[in-house]
């Protein structure tokens, strides 16, 4: 997975460098019950990663409902495999895991506004742009730039599947 730290891959990532040890630990270390990330294999080649972290929703103290109610999603694809539908397929699979298996009630994912490929992937999977943050995101080369937050509810995903 040496492609993970290539500049064309990290251009729009928040975490620009991940050490091989960190990656190994995340994928093969002690399982974290909130981390449902996966690697995508094409034959024997590791061509992509999907990230899914279960987290608590926002809510007043005392209620149990927000505990584990949400998931945060993400994806990275090896540059040799861009624009072949892998990003869209990963996003669809992450939604299926989050809503179908883990039964969270809402998912969210964020991206820099200029990362067109990433927000197109989300829109193709039926996620909704809920926030356009004006200059809310720091980019090492570009300075303060716009960011988007996308989201979807389980009932929307179920409605979409029923159509
Ligand atoms: C962004 C990324 C996930 C897109 O993945 P992908 O597998 O190329 O996406 P898909 O092939 O499923 O394409 C989905 C749509 O986005 C479009 N698209 C993909 N990359 C694009 C780009 N750089 N600019 C404009 N449109 C793009 C595709 O043409 C397609 O649209 P269409 O169906 O209207 O033709 C991939 O380029 C990537 O991993 N980049 C580096 C890491 C990264 O930025 N991760 C996301 C962080 S938020």
CSV table of N, CA and C and ligand atoms in Angstrom, one decimal:
chain,number,residue,atom,x,y,z
A,1,UNK,N,0.8,-1.2,0.0
A,1,UNK,CA,0.0,0.0,0.0
A,1,UNK,C,0.9,1.3,0.0
A,2,UNK,N,2.0,1.2,-0.7
A,2,UNK,CA,2.9,2.4,-0.7
A,2,UNK,C,2.2,3.6,-1.4
A,3,UNK,N,1.2,3.3,-2.2
A,3,UNK,CA,0.6,4.4,-2.9
A,3,UNK,C,-0.2,5.3,-1.9
A,4,UNK,N,-0.4,4.9,-0.6
A,4,UNK,CA,-1.2,5.6,0.3
A,4,UNK,C,-0.6,7.0,0.6
A,5,UNK,N,0.7,7.1,0.6
A,5,UNK,CA,1.4,8.4,0.9
A,5,UNK,C,1.8,9.2,-0.3
A,6,UNK,N,1.4,8.8,-1.5
A,6,UNK,CA,1.8,9.5,-2.7
A,6,UNK,C,1.1,10.9,-2.7
A,7,UNK,N,1.8,11.9,-3.2
A,7,UNK,CA,1.2,13.3,-3.1
A,7,UNK,C,-0.1,13.4,-3.9
A,8,UNK,N,-0.3,12.6,-5.0
A,8,UNK,CA,-1.5,12.7,-5.7
A,8,UNK,C,-2.7,12.1,-4.9
A,9,UNK,N,-2.4,11.1,-4.1
A,9,UNK,CA,-3.4,10.5,-3.2
A,9,UNK,C,-3.7,11.4,-2.0
A,10,UNK,N,-2.6,12.0,-1.4
A,10,UNK,CA,-2.8,12.7,-0.2
A,10,UNK,C,-3.2,14.2,-0.4
A,11,UNK,N,-3.3,14.6,-1.7
A,11,UNK,CA,-3.6,16.0,-2.0
A,11,UNK,C,-4.8,16.5,-1.2
A,12,UNK,N,-5.8,15.7,-1.1
A,12,UNK,CA,-7.1,16.2,-0.4
A,12,UNK,C,-7.4,15.4,0.8
A,13,UNK,N,-6.3,14.7,1.4
A,13,UNK,CA,-6.5,14.0,2.7
A,13,UNK,C,-6.1,14.9,3.8
A,14,UNK,N,-6.7,14.7,5.0
A,14,UNK,CA,-6.3,15.4,6.2
A,14,UNK,C,-5.0,14.8,6.8
A,15,UNK,N,-5.0,13.5,6.8
A,15,UNK,CA,-3.8,12.8,7.3
A,15,UNK,C,-2.9,12.5,6.1
A,16,UNK,N,-1.9,13.3,5.9
A,16,UNK,CA,-1.1,13.1,4.7
A,16,UNK,C,-0.1,12.0,4.7
A,17,UNK,N,0.4,11.6,5.9
A,17,UNK,CA,1.4,10.5,6.0
A,17,UNK,C,0.9,9.5,7.0
A,18,UNK,N,0.9,8.3,6.6
A,18,UNK,CA,0.7,7.2,7.5
A,18,UNK,C,1.8,6.2,7.4
A,19,UNK,N,2.4,5.9,8.6
A,19,UNK,CA,3.6,4.9,8.5
A,19,UNK,C,3.1,3.5,8.3
A,20,UNK,N,3.9,2.7,7.7
A,20,UNK,CA,3.6,1.3,7.5
A,20,UNK,C,3.2,0.6,8.8
A,21,UNK,N,3.8,1.0,9.9
A,21,UNK,CA,3.5,0.4,11.2
A,21,UNK,C,2.1,0.8,11.6
A,22,UNK,N,1.7,2.0,11.4
A,22,UNK,CA,0.4,2.5,11.8
A,22,UNK,C,-0.7,1.8,11.0
A,23,UNK,N,-0.4,1.7,9.7
A,23,UNK,CA,-1.4,1.0,8.8
A,23,UNK,C,-1.5,-0.5,9.2
A,24,UNK,N,-0.4,-1.1,9.5
A,24,UNK,CA,-0.4,-2.5,9.9
A,24,UNK,C,-1.2,-2.7,11.2
A,25,UNK,N,-0.9,-1.8,12.1
A,25,UNK,CA,-1.6,-1.9,13.4
A,25,UNK,C,-3.1,-1.7,13.3
A,26,UNK,N,-3.5,-0.7,12.4
A,26,UNK,CA,-4.9,-0.5,12.2
A,26,UNK,C,-5.6,-1.7,11.6
A,27,UNK,N,-4.9,-2.3,10.6
A,27,UNK,CA,-5.6,-3.4,9.9
A,27,UNK,C,-5.4,-4.8,10.5
A,28,UNK,N,-4.3,-5.0,11.2
A,28,UNK,CA,-4.1,-6.3,11.7
A,28,UNK,C,-3.9,-6.4,13.2
A,29,UNK,N,-3.9,-5.2,13.9
A,29,UNK,CA,-3.7,-5.2,15.3
A,29,UNK,C,-4.9,-5.6,16.1
A,30,UNK,N,-4.9,-5.3,17.4
A,30,UNK,CA,-6.1,-5.6,18.3
A,30,UNK,C,-7.3,-5.0,17.7
A,31,UNK,N,-8.4,-5.8,17.5
A,31,UNK,CA,-9.6,-5.2,16.9
A,31,UNK,C,-10.2,-4.1,17.7
A,32,UNK,N,-10.6,-3.1,17.1
A,32,UNK,CA,-11.3,-2.0,17.7
A,32,UNK,C,-12.8,-2.1,17.3
A,33,UNK,N,-13.7,-2.3,18.3
A,33,UNK,CA,-15.1,-2.6,18.0
A,33,UNK,C,-15.8,-1.5,17.2
A,34,UNK,N,-15.2,-0.3,17.2
A,34,UNK,CA,-15.8,0.8,16.5
A,34,UNK,C,-15.2,1.0,15.1
A,35,UNK,N,-14.2,0.3,14.8
A,35,UNK,CA,-13.5,0.5,13.5
A,35,UNK,C,-13.8,-0.7,12.6
A,36,UNK,N,-14.5,-0.4,11.5
A,36,UNK,CA,-15.0,-1.4,10.5
A,36,UNK,C,-14.3,-1.2,9.1
A,37,UNK,N,-13.1,-0.6,9.1
A,37,UNK,CA,-12.4,-0.3,7.9
A,37,UNK,C,-12.0,-1.6,7.2
A,38,UNK,N,-11.8,-1.5,5.9
A,38,UNK,CA,-11.4,-2.7,5.1
A,38,UNK,C,-10.5,-2.3,4.0
A,39,UNK,N,-9.8,-3.3,3.5
A,39,UNK,CA,-8.9,-3.2,2.3
A,39,UNK,C,-9.6,-3.8,1.1
A,40,UNK,N,-9.5,-3.2,-0.1
A,40,UNK,CA,-10.1,-3.8,-1.3
A,40,UNK,C,-9.0,-4.5,-2.1
A,41,UNK,N,-9.1,-5.8,-2.4
A,41,UNK,CA,-8.2,-6.5,-3.2
A,41,UNK,C,-8.7,-6.7,-4.6
A,42,UNK,N,-7.8,-6.5,-5.6
A,42,UNK,CA,-8.1,-6.8,-7.0
A,42,UNK,C,-7.0,-7.9,-7.3
A,43,UNK,N,-7.4,-9.2,-7.3
A,43,UNK,CA,-6.4,-10.2,-7.3
A,43,UNK,C,-5.7,-10.2,-6.0
A,44,UNK,N,-4.4,-10.0,-6.1
A,44,UNK,CA,-3.6,-9.9,-4.8
A,44,UNK,C,-3.2,-8.5,-4.5
A,45,UNK,N,-3.6,-7.6,-5.4
A,45,UNK,CA,-3.2,-6.2,-5.3
A,45,UNK,C,-4.1,-5.4,-4.3
A,46,UNK,N,-3.5,-4.7,-3.4
A,46,UNK,CA,-4.4,-3.9,-2.5
A,46,UNK,C,-4.6,-2.6,-3.2
A,47,UNK,N,-5.8,-2.4,-3.7
A,47,UNK,CA,-6.1,-1.2,-4.5
A,47,UNK,C,-6.8,-0.1,-3.8
A,48,UNK,N,-7.4,-0.3,-2.7
A,48,UNK,CA,-8.2,0.7,-2.0
A,48,UNK,C,-8.4,0.4,-0.6
A,49,UNK,N,-8.9,1.4,0.1
A,49,UNK,CA,-9.3,1.2,1.5
A,49,UNK,C,-10.7,1.9,1.7
A,50,UNK,N,-11.5,1.3,2.5
A,50,UNK,CA,-12.8,1.9,3.0
A,50,UNK,C,-12.7,2.1,4.5
A,51,UNK,N,-13.1,3.3,5.0
A,51,UNK,CA,-13.0,3.5,6.4
A,51,UNK,C,-14.4,3.7,7.0
A,52,UNK,N,-14.6,3.1,8.1
A,52,UNK,CA,-15.9,3.2,8.8
A,52,UNK,C,-15.6,3.2,10.3
A,53,UNK,N,-15.9,4.3,10.9
A,53,UNK,CA,-15.7,4.4,12.4
A,53,UNK,C,-17.1,4.8,13.0
A,54,UNK,N,-17.5,3.9,13.9
A,54,UNK,CA,-18.8,4.1,14.6
A,54,UNK,C,-18.5,5.2,15.7
A,55,UNK,N,-19.4,6.1,15.8
A,55,UNK,CA,-19.2,7.1,16.9
A,55,UNK,C,-20.6,7.5,17.4
A,56,UNK,N,-20.5,8.3,18.5
A,56,UNK,CA,-21.8,8.7,19.1
A,56,UNK,C,-22.4,9.9,18.4
A,57,UNK,N,-23.7,10.0,18.3
A,57,UNK,CA,-24.4,11.1,17.8
A,57,UNK,C,-24.4,12.3,18.8
A,58,UNK,N,-24.8,13.4,18.3
A,58,UNK,CA,-24.9,14.6,19.3
A,58,UNK,C,-26.2,14.4,20.1
A,59,UNK,N,-26.1,14.8,21.3
A,59,UNK,CA,-27.3,14.7,22.1
A,59,UNK,C,-27.1,15.1,23.6
A,60,UNK,N,-28.2,15.3,24.3
A,60,UNK,CA,-28.1,15.8,25.7
A,60,UNK,C,-27.6,14.6,26.5
A,61,UNK,N,-27.0,15.0,27.6
A,61,UNK,CA,-26.5,13.9,28.5
A,61,UNK,C,-27.6,13.1,29.1
A,62,UNK,N,-27.3,11.9,29.5
A,62,UNK,CA,-28.3,11.1,30.1
A,62,UNK,C,-29.0,10.1,29.2
A,63,UNK,N,-29.1,10.5,27.9
A,63,UNK,CA,-29.8,9.6,26.9
A,63,UNK,C,-28.8,8.5,26.4
A,64,UNK,N,-29.3,7.3,26.2
A,64,UNK,CA,-28.5,6.3,25.6
A,64,UNK,C,-28.5,6.3,24.1
A,65,UNK,N,-29.6,6.9,23.5
A,65,UNK,CA,-29.8,6.9,22.1
A,65,UNK,C,-28.6,7.3,21.2
A,66,UNK,N,-27.9,8.4,21.6
A,66,UNK,CA,-26.8,8.8,20.7
A,66,UNK,C,-25.6,7.8,20.7
A,67,UNK,N,-25.5,6.9,21.7
A,67,UNK,CA,-24.3,6.1,21.8
A,67,UNK,C,-24.2,5.1,20.6
A,68,UNK,N,-23.2,5.3,19.8
A,68,UNK,CA,-23.0,4.4,18.7
A,68,UNK,C,-24.0,4.6,17.6
A,69,UNK,N,-24.6,5.8,17.5
A,69,UNK,CA,-25.7,6.0,16.6
A,69,UNK,C,-25.2,6.4,15.2
A,70,UNK,N,-24.0,6.8,15.1
A,70,UNK,CA,-23.5,7.3,13.8
A,70,UNK,C,-22.3,6.6,13.3
A,71,UNK,N,-22.0,6.8,12.0
A,71,UNK,CA,-20.7,6.3,11.5
A,71,UNK,C,-20.1,7.4,10.6
A,72,UNK,N,-18.7,7.4,10.7
A,72,UNK,CA,-18.0,8.4,9.8
A,72,UNK,C,-17.3,7.5,8.7
A,73,UNK,N,-17.5,7.9,7.5
A,73,UNK,CA,-17.0,7.1,6.3
A,73,UNK,C,-15.8,7.8,5.6
A,74,UNK,N,-15.0,7.0,4.9
A,74,UNK,CA,-13.9,7.6,4.1
A,74,UNK,C,-13.4,6.5,3.1
A,75,UNK,N,-12.6,7.0,2.2
A,75,UNK,CA,-12.1,6.0,1.1
A,75,UNK,C,-10.8,6.6,0.5
A,76,UNK,N,-9.9,5.7,0.1
A,76,UNK,CA,-8.7,6.0,-0.7
A,76,UNK,C,-8.6,5.0,-1.7
A,77,UNK,N,-8.3,5.4,-2.9
A,77,UNK,CA,-8.1,4.4,-4.0
A,77,UNK,C,-6.7,4.6,-4.6
A,78,UNK,N,-6.1,3.6,-5.0
A,78,UNK,CA,-4.8,3.6,-5.6
A,78,UNK,C,-4.9,4.4,-7.0
A,79,UNK,N,-4.0,5.3,-7.3
A,79,UNK,CA,-4.1,6.1,-8.5
A,79,UNK,C,-4.3,5.4,-9.8
A,80,UNK,N,-3.7,4.2,-9.9
A,80,UNK,CA,-3.9,3.4,-11.1
A,80,UNK,C,-5.3,2.9,-11.3
A,81,UNK,N,-6.1,3.1,-10.3
A,81,UNK,CA,-7.5,2.5,-10.4
A,81,UNK,C,-8.6,3.6,-10.3
A,82,UNK,N,-8.2,4.8,-10.4
A,82,UNK,CA,-9.2,5.9,-10.3
A,82,UNK,C,-10.2,5.8,-11.5
A,83,UNK,N,-11.4,6.3,-11.3
A,83,UNK,CA,-12.4,6.5,-12.4
A,83,UNK,C,-12.8,5.2,-13.0
A,84,UNK,N,-12.8,4.2,-12.2
A,84,UNK,CA,-13.4,2.9,-12.7
A,84,UNK,C,-14.6,2.4,-11.9
A,85,UNK,N,-15.1,3.4,-11.0
A,85,UNK,CA,-16.2,3.0,-10.2
A,85,UNK,C,-15.9,2.4,-8.9
A,86,UNK,N,-14.6,2.3,-8.6
A,86,UNK,CA,-14.3,1.6,-7.3
A,86,UNK,C,-14.7,2.5,-6.1
A,87,UNK,N,-14.5,3.8,-6.2
A,87,UNK,CA,-14.9,4.7,-5.1
A,87,UNK,C,-16.4,4.6,-4.8
A,88,UNK,N,-17.2,4.6,-5.9
A,88,UNK,CA,-18.6,4.5,-5.7
A,88,UNK,C,-19.0,3.2,-5.1
A,89,UNK,N,-18.3,2.1,-5.6
A,89,UNK,CA,-18.6,0.8,-5.0
A,89,UNK,C,-18.3,0.7,-3.5
A,90,UNK,N,-17.1,1.3,-3.2
A,90,UNK,CA,-16.7,1.3,-1.7
A,90,UNK,C,-17.7,2.1,-0.9
A,91,UNK,N,-18.1,3.2,-1.4
A,91,UNK,CA,-19.1,4.0,-0.6
A,91,UNK,C,-20.4,3.3,-0.5
A,92,UNK,N,-20.9,2.6,-1.5
A,92,UNK,CA,-22.1,1.8,-1.4
A,92,UNK,C,-22.0,0.7,-0.4
A,93,UNK,N,-20.8,0.1,-0.4
A,93,UNK,CA,-20.6,-1.0,0.5
A,93,UNK,C,-20.5,-0.5,2.0
A,94,UNK,N,-19.9,0.6,2.2
A,94,UNK,CA,-19.8,1.2,3.5
A,94,UNK,C,-21.2,1.6,4.0
A,95,UNK,N,-22.0,2.1,3.1
A,95,UNK,CA,-23.4,2.4,3.6
A,95,UNK,C,-24.2,1.1,3.9
A,96,UNK,N,-23.9,0.0,3.2
A,96,UNK,CA,-24.6,-1.3,3.5
A,96,UNK,C,-24.1,-1.8,4.8
A,97,UNK,N,-22.8,-1.7,5.1
A,97,UNK,CA,-22.3,-2.1,6.4
A,97,UNK,C,-22.9,-1.3,7.5
A,98,UNK,N,-22.8,0.0,7.3
A,98,UNK,CA,-23.2,0.9,8.4
A,98,UNK,C,-24.7,0.8,8.7
A,99,UNK,N,-25.5,0.8,7.7
A,99,UNK,CA,-27.0,0.7,7.9
A,99,UNK,C,-27.5,-0.7,8.0
A,100,UNK,N,-27.0,-1.6,7.1
A,100,UNK,CA,-27.6,-2.9,7.1
A,100,UNK,C,-27.1,-3.8,8.2
A,101,UNK,N,-25.8,-3.7,8.5
A,101,UNK,CA,-25.2,-4.6,9.5
A,101,UNK,C,-25.1,-4.0,10.9
A,102,UNK,N,-24.6,-2.8,10.9
A,102,UNK,CA,-24.3,-2.1,12.2
A,102,UNK,C,-25.5,-1.4,12.7
A,103,UNK,N,-26.5,-1.1,11.8
A,103,UNK,CA,-27.8,-0.5,12.2
A,103,UNK,C,-27.6,0.9,12.8
A,104,UNK,N,-26.6,1.7,12.4
A,104,UNK,CA,-26.5,3.1,12.8
A,104,UNK,C,-27.6,3.8,12.2
A,105,UNK,N,-27.9,5.0,12.7
A,105,UNK,CA,-29.1,5.7,12.1
A,105,UNK,C,-28.7,6.8,11.2
A,106,UNK,N,-27.4,7.1,11.2
A,106,UNK,CA,-26.9,8.2,10.3
A,106,UNK,C,-25.4,8.1,10.0
A,107,UNK,N,-25.0,8.4,8.8
A,107,UNK,CA,-23.6,8.4,8.4
A,107,UNK,C,-23.2,9.8,8.0
A,108,UNK,N,-22.0,10.1,8.2
A,108,UNK,CA,-21.4,11.4,7.7
A,108,UNK,C,-20.1,11.1,7.0
A,109,UNK,N,-19.7,12.0,6.1
A,109,UNK,CA,-18.4,12.0,5.5
A,109,UNK,C,-18.1,13.5,5.1
A,110,UNK,N,-16.8,13.8,5.2
A,110,UNK,CA,-16.4,15.2,4.8
A,110,UNK,C,-15.4,15.1,3.7
A,111,UNK,N,-15.3,16.3,3.0
A,111,UNK,CA,-14.2,16.4,2.0
A,111,UNK,C,-13.9,17.8,1.7
A,112,UNK,N,-12.7,18.1,1.2
A,112,UNK,CA,-12.5,19.4,0.7
A,112,UNK,C,-13.4,19.7,-0.5
A,113,UNK,N,-13.9,20.9,-0.7
A,113,UNK,CA,-14.9,21.2,-1.7
A,113,UNK,C,-14.3,20.9,-3.1
A,114,UNK,N,-13.0,21.1,-3.2
A,114,UNK,CA,-12.3,20.9,-4.6
A,114,UNK,C,-12.0,19.4,-4.8
A,115,UNK,N,-12.3,18.5,-3.9
A,115,UNK,CA,-12.1,17.1,-4.2
A,115,UNK,C,-13.4,16.6,-4.9
A,116,UNK,N,-13.5,16.9,-6.1
A,116,UNK,CA,-14.7,16.7,-6.9
A,116,UNK,C,-15.0,15.2,-6.9
A,117,UNK,N,-14.0,14.3,-7.2
A,117,UNK,CA,-14.2,12.9,-7.2
A,117,UNK,C,-14.9,12.4,-6.0
A,118,UNK,N,-14.4,12.9,-4.8
A,118,UNK,CA,-15.0,12.4,-3.6
A,118,UNK,C,-16.4,12.7,-3.4
A,119,UNK,N,-16.8,14.0,-3.6
A,119,UNK,CA,-18.2,14.3,-3.4
A,119,UNK,C,-19.1,13.8,-4.5
A,120,UNK,N,-18.6,13.5,-5.7
A,120,UNK,CA,-19.4,12.9,-6.7
A,120,UNK,C,-19.7,11.4,-6.3
A,121,UNK,N,-18.7,10.8,-5.7
A,121,UNK,CA,-18.9,9.4,-5.2
A,121,UNK,C,-20.1,9.4,-4.2
A,122,UNK,N,-20.1,10.4,-3.3
A,122,UNK,CA,-21.2,10.4,-2.3
A,122,UNK,C,-22.5,10.7,-2.9
A,123,UNK,N,-22.5,11.7,-3.9
A,123,UNK,CA,-23.8,12.0,-4.5
A,123,UNK,C,-24.4,10.8,-5.3
A,124,UNK,N,-23.4,10.1,-5.9
A,124,UNK,CA,-23.9,8.9,-6.7
A,124,UNK,C,-24.5,7.8,-5.8
A,125,UNK,N,-24.1,7.8,-4.5
A,125,UNK,CA,-24.7,6.8,-3.6
A,125,UNK,C,-25.8,7.4,-2.8
A,126,UNK,N,-26.3,8.6,-3.1
A,126,UNK,CA,-27.5,9.1,-2.5
A,126,UNK,C,-27.3,9.9,-1.3
A,127,UNK,N,-26.0,10.2,-1.0
A,127,UNK,CA,-25.7,11.1,0.2
A,127,UNK,C,-26.1,12.5,-0.1
A,128,UNK,N,-26.4,13.3,0.9
A,128,UNK,CA,-26.8,14.7,0.8
A,128,UNK,C,-25.8,15.6,1.3
A,129,UNK,N,-25.5,16.7,0.5
A,129,UNK,CA,-24.6,17.7,1.0
A,129,UNK,C,-25.4,18.6,2.1
A,130,UNK,N,-24.9,18.5,3.3
A,130,UNK,CA,-25.6,19.2,4.4
A,130,UNK,C,-24.9,20.4,4.8
A,131,UNK,N,-23.6,20.5,4.5
A,131,UNK,CA,-22.9,21.7,4.9
A,131,UNK,C,-21.9,22.1,3.8
A,132,UNK,N,-21.9,23.4,3.5
A,132,UNK,CA,-20.8,23.9,2.7
A,132,UNK,C,-20.1,24.9,3.6
A,133,UNK,N,-19.0,24.5,4.2
A,133,UNK,CA,-18.2,25.4,5.1
A,133,UNK,C,-17.3,26.3,4.3
A,134,UNK,N,-17.6,27.6,4.5
A,134,UNK,CA,-16.8,28.6,3.7
A,134,UNK,C,-15.4,28.8,4.5
A,135,UNK,N,-14.4,28.4,3.7
A,135,UNK,CA,-13.0,28.5,4.3
A,135,UNK,C,-12.9,27.9,5.7
A,136,UNK,N,-13.5,26.7,5.9
A,136,UNK,CA,-13.5,26.1,7.2
A,136,UNK,C,-12.4,25.0,7.3
A,137,UNK,N,-11.6,24.8,6.2
A,137,UNK,CA,-10.7,23.6,6.1
A,137,UNK,C,-9.3,24.1,5.8
A,138,UNK,N,-8.3,23.7,6.6
A,138,UNK,CA,-7.0,24.1,6.3
A,138,UNK,C,-6.3,23.2,5.4
A,139,UNK,N,-5.7,23.7,4.3
A,139,UNK,CA,-4.9,22.9,3.3
A,139,UNK,C,-3.5,23.5,3.3
A,140,UNK,N,-2.5,22.5,3.4
A,140,UNK,CA,-1.1,23.0,3.6
A,140,UNK,C,-0.6,23.9,2.5
A,141,UNK,N,-1.0,23.6,1.3
A,141,UNK,CA,-0.6,24.4,0.1
A,141,UNK,C,-1.5,25.6,-0.2
A,142,UNK,N,-2.8,25.4,0.0
A,142,UNK,CA,-3.8,26.4,-0.4
A,142,UNK,C,-4.3,27.3,0.6
A,143,UNK,N,-4.0,27.0,1.9
A,143,UNK,CA,-4.5,27.8,3.0
A,143,UNK,C,-5.9,27.4,3.3
A,144,UNK,N,-6.7,28.4,3.8
A,144,UNK,CA,-8.1,28.1,4.2
A,144,UNK,C,-9.0,27.9,3.0
A,145,UNK,N,-9.6,26.8,2.8
A,145,UNK,CA,-10.4,26.5,1.6
A,145,UNK,C,-11.8,26.0,2.1
A,146,UNK,N,-12.7,25.8,1.2
A,146,UNK,CA,-14.1,25.4,1.6
A,146,UNK,C,-14.1,23.9,1.8
A,147,UNK,N,-15.0,23.4,2.6
A,147,UNK,CA,-15.2,22.0,2.9
A,147,UNK,C,-16.7,21.6,2.8
A,148,UNK,N,-16.9,20.4,2.5
A,148,UNK,CA,-18.3,19.9,2.4
A,148,UNK,C,-18.5,18.8,3.5
A,149,UNK,N,-19.7,18.7,4.0
A,149,UNK,CA,-20.1,17.6,4.8
A,149,UNK,C,-21.3,17.0,4.2
A,150,UNK,N,-21.2,15.6,4.0
A,150,UNK,CA,-22.3,14.9,3.4
A,150,UNK,C,-22.9,13.9,4.5
A,151,UNK,N,-24.2,13.6,4.3
A,151,UNK,CA,-24.8,12.7,5.3
A,151,UNK,C,-25.9,11.9,4.7
A,152,UNK,N,-26.3,10.9,5.4
A,152,UNK,CA,-27.5,10.1,5.0
A,152,UNK,C,-28.1,9.4,6.2
A,153,UNK,N,-29.4,9.2,6.3
A,153,UNK,CA,-30.1,8.5,7.3
A,153,UNK,C,-30.4,7.1,6.9
A,154,UNK,N,-30.5,6.2,7.9
A,154,UNK,CA,-30.8,4.8,7.6
A,154,UNK,C,-32.2,4.7,6.8
A,155,UNK,N,-33.2,5.5,7.2
A,155,UNK,CA,-34.4,5.4,6.5
A,155,UNK,C,-34.3,5.9,5.1
A,156,UNK,N,-33.4,6.8,4.8
A,156,UNK,CA,-33.3,7.3,3.4
A,156,UNK,C,-32.6,6.1,2.6
A,157,UNK,N,-31.6,5.5,3.2
A,157,UNK,CA,-30.9,4.4,2.5
A,157,UNK,C,-31.9,3.2,2.3
A,158,UNK,N,-32.8,3.0,3.2
A,158,UNK,CA,-33.8,1.9,3.0
A,158,UNK,C,-34.8,2.3,1.9
A,159,UNK,N,-35.2,3.5,1.9
A,159,UNK,CA,-36.1,4.0,0.9
A,159,UNK,C,-35.5,3.9,-0.5
A,160,UNK,N,-34.2,4.2,-0.6
A,160,UNK,CA,-33.5,4.2,-1.8
A,160,UNK,C,-33.4,2.7,-2.3
A,161,UNK,N,-33.1,1.8,-1.4
A,161,UNK,CA,-33.0,0.4,-1.8
A,161,UNK,C,-34.4,-0.2,-2.2
A,162,UNK,N,-35.4,0.3,-1.6
A,162,UNK,CA,-36.8,-0.2,-2.0
A,162,UNK,C,-37.2,0.3,-3.4
A,163,UNK,N,-36.6,1.4,-3.8
A,163,UNK,CA,-37.1,1.9,-5.1
A,163,UNK,C,-36.6,1.1,-6.3
B,1,LIG,C1,-11.7,10.7,-5.0
B,1,LIG,C2,-11.6,9.2,-5.3
B,1,LIG,C3,-12.1,8.5,-4.0
B,1,LIG,C4,-12.6,8.9,-6.4
B,1,LIG,O1,-12.6,7.5,-6.6
B,1,LIG,P1,-12.9,6.8,-8.0
B,1,LIG,O2,-12.9,5.3,-7.8
B,1,LIG,O3,-12.1,7.4,-9.1
B,1,LIG,O4,-14.4,7.3,-8.2
B,1,LIG,P2,-15.5,6.7,-9.3
B,1,LIG,O5,-14.8,6.0,-10.4
B,1,LIG,O6,-16.5,5.8,-8.5
B,1,LIG,O7,-16.2,8.0,-9.9
B,1,LIG,C5,-17.3,8.6,-9.3
B,1,LIG,C6,-17.6,9.9,-10.1
B,1,LIG,O8,-16.6,10.8,-9.8
B,1,LIG,C7,-16.0,11.3,-11.0
B,1,LIG,N1,-14.6,11.6,-10.7
B,1,LIG,C8,-13.7,10.7,-10.2
B,1,LIG,N2,-12.5,11.4,-10.0
B,1,LIG,C9,-12.8,12.7,-10.4
B,1,LIG,C10,-12.0,13.8,-10.4
B,1,LIG,N3,-10.7,13.8,-10.0
B,1,LIG,N4,-12.5,15.0,-10.9
B,1,LIG,C11,-13.8,15.0,-11.4
B,1,LIG,N5,-14.6,13.9,-11.3
B,1,LIG,C12,-14.1,12.8,-10.9
B,1,LIG,C13,-16.2,10.1,-12.0
B,1,LIG,O9,-16.0,10.5,-13.3
B,1,LIG,C14,-17.6,9.6,-11.6
B,1,LIG,O10,-18.5,10.5,-12.2
B,1,LIG,P3,-19.5,10.1,-13.4
B,1,LIG,O11,-20.2,8.8,-12.9
B,1,LIG,O12,-20.4,11.2,-13.5
B,1,LIG,O13,-18.6,9.8,-14.5
B,1,LIG,C15,-10.2,8.8,-5.7
B,1,LIG,O14,-9.8,9.6,-6.7
B,1,LIG,C16,-9.2,8.8,-4.5
B,1,LIG,O15,-9.1,7.9,-3.8
B,1,LIG,N6,-8.5,10.0,-4.4
B,1,LIG,C17,-7.4,10.1,-3.4
B,1,LIG,C18,-7.8,10.0,-2.0
B,1,LIG,C19,-9.0,10.8,-1.7
B,1,LIG,O16,-9.1,12.0,-2.1
B,1,LIG,N7,-9.9,10.3,-0.9
B,1,LIG,C20,-11.1,11.0,-0.5
B,1,LIG,C21,-10.9,11.9,0.7
B,1,LIG,S1,-12.3,12.8,1.2
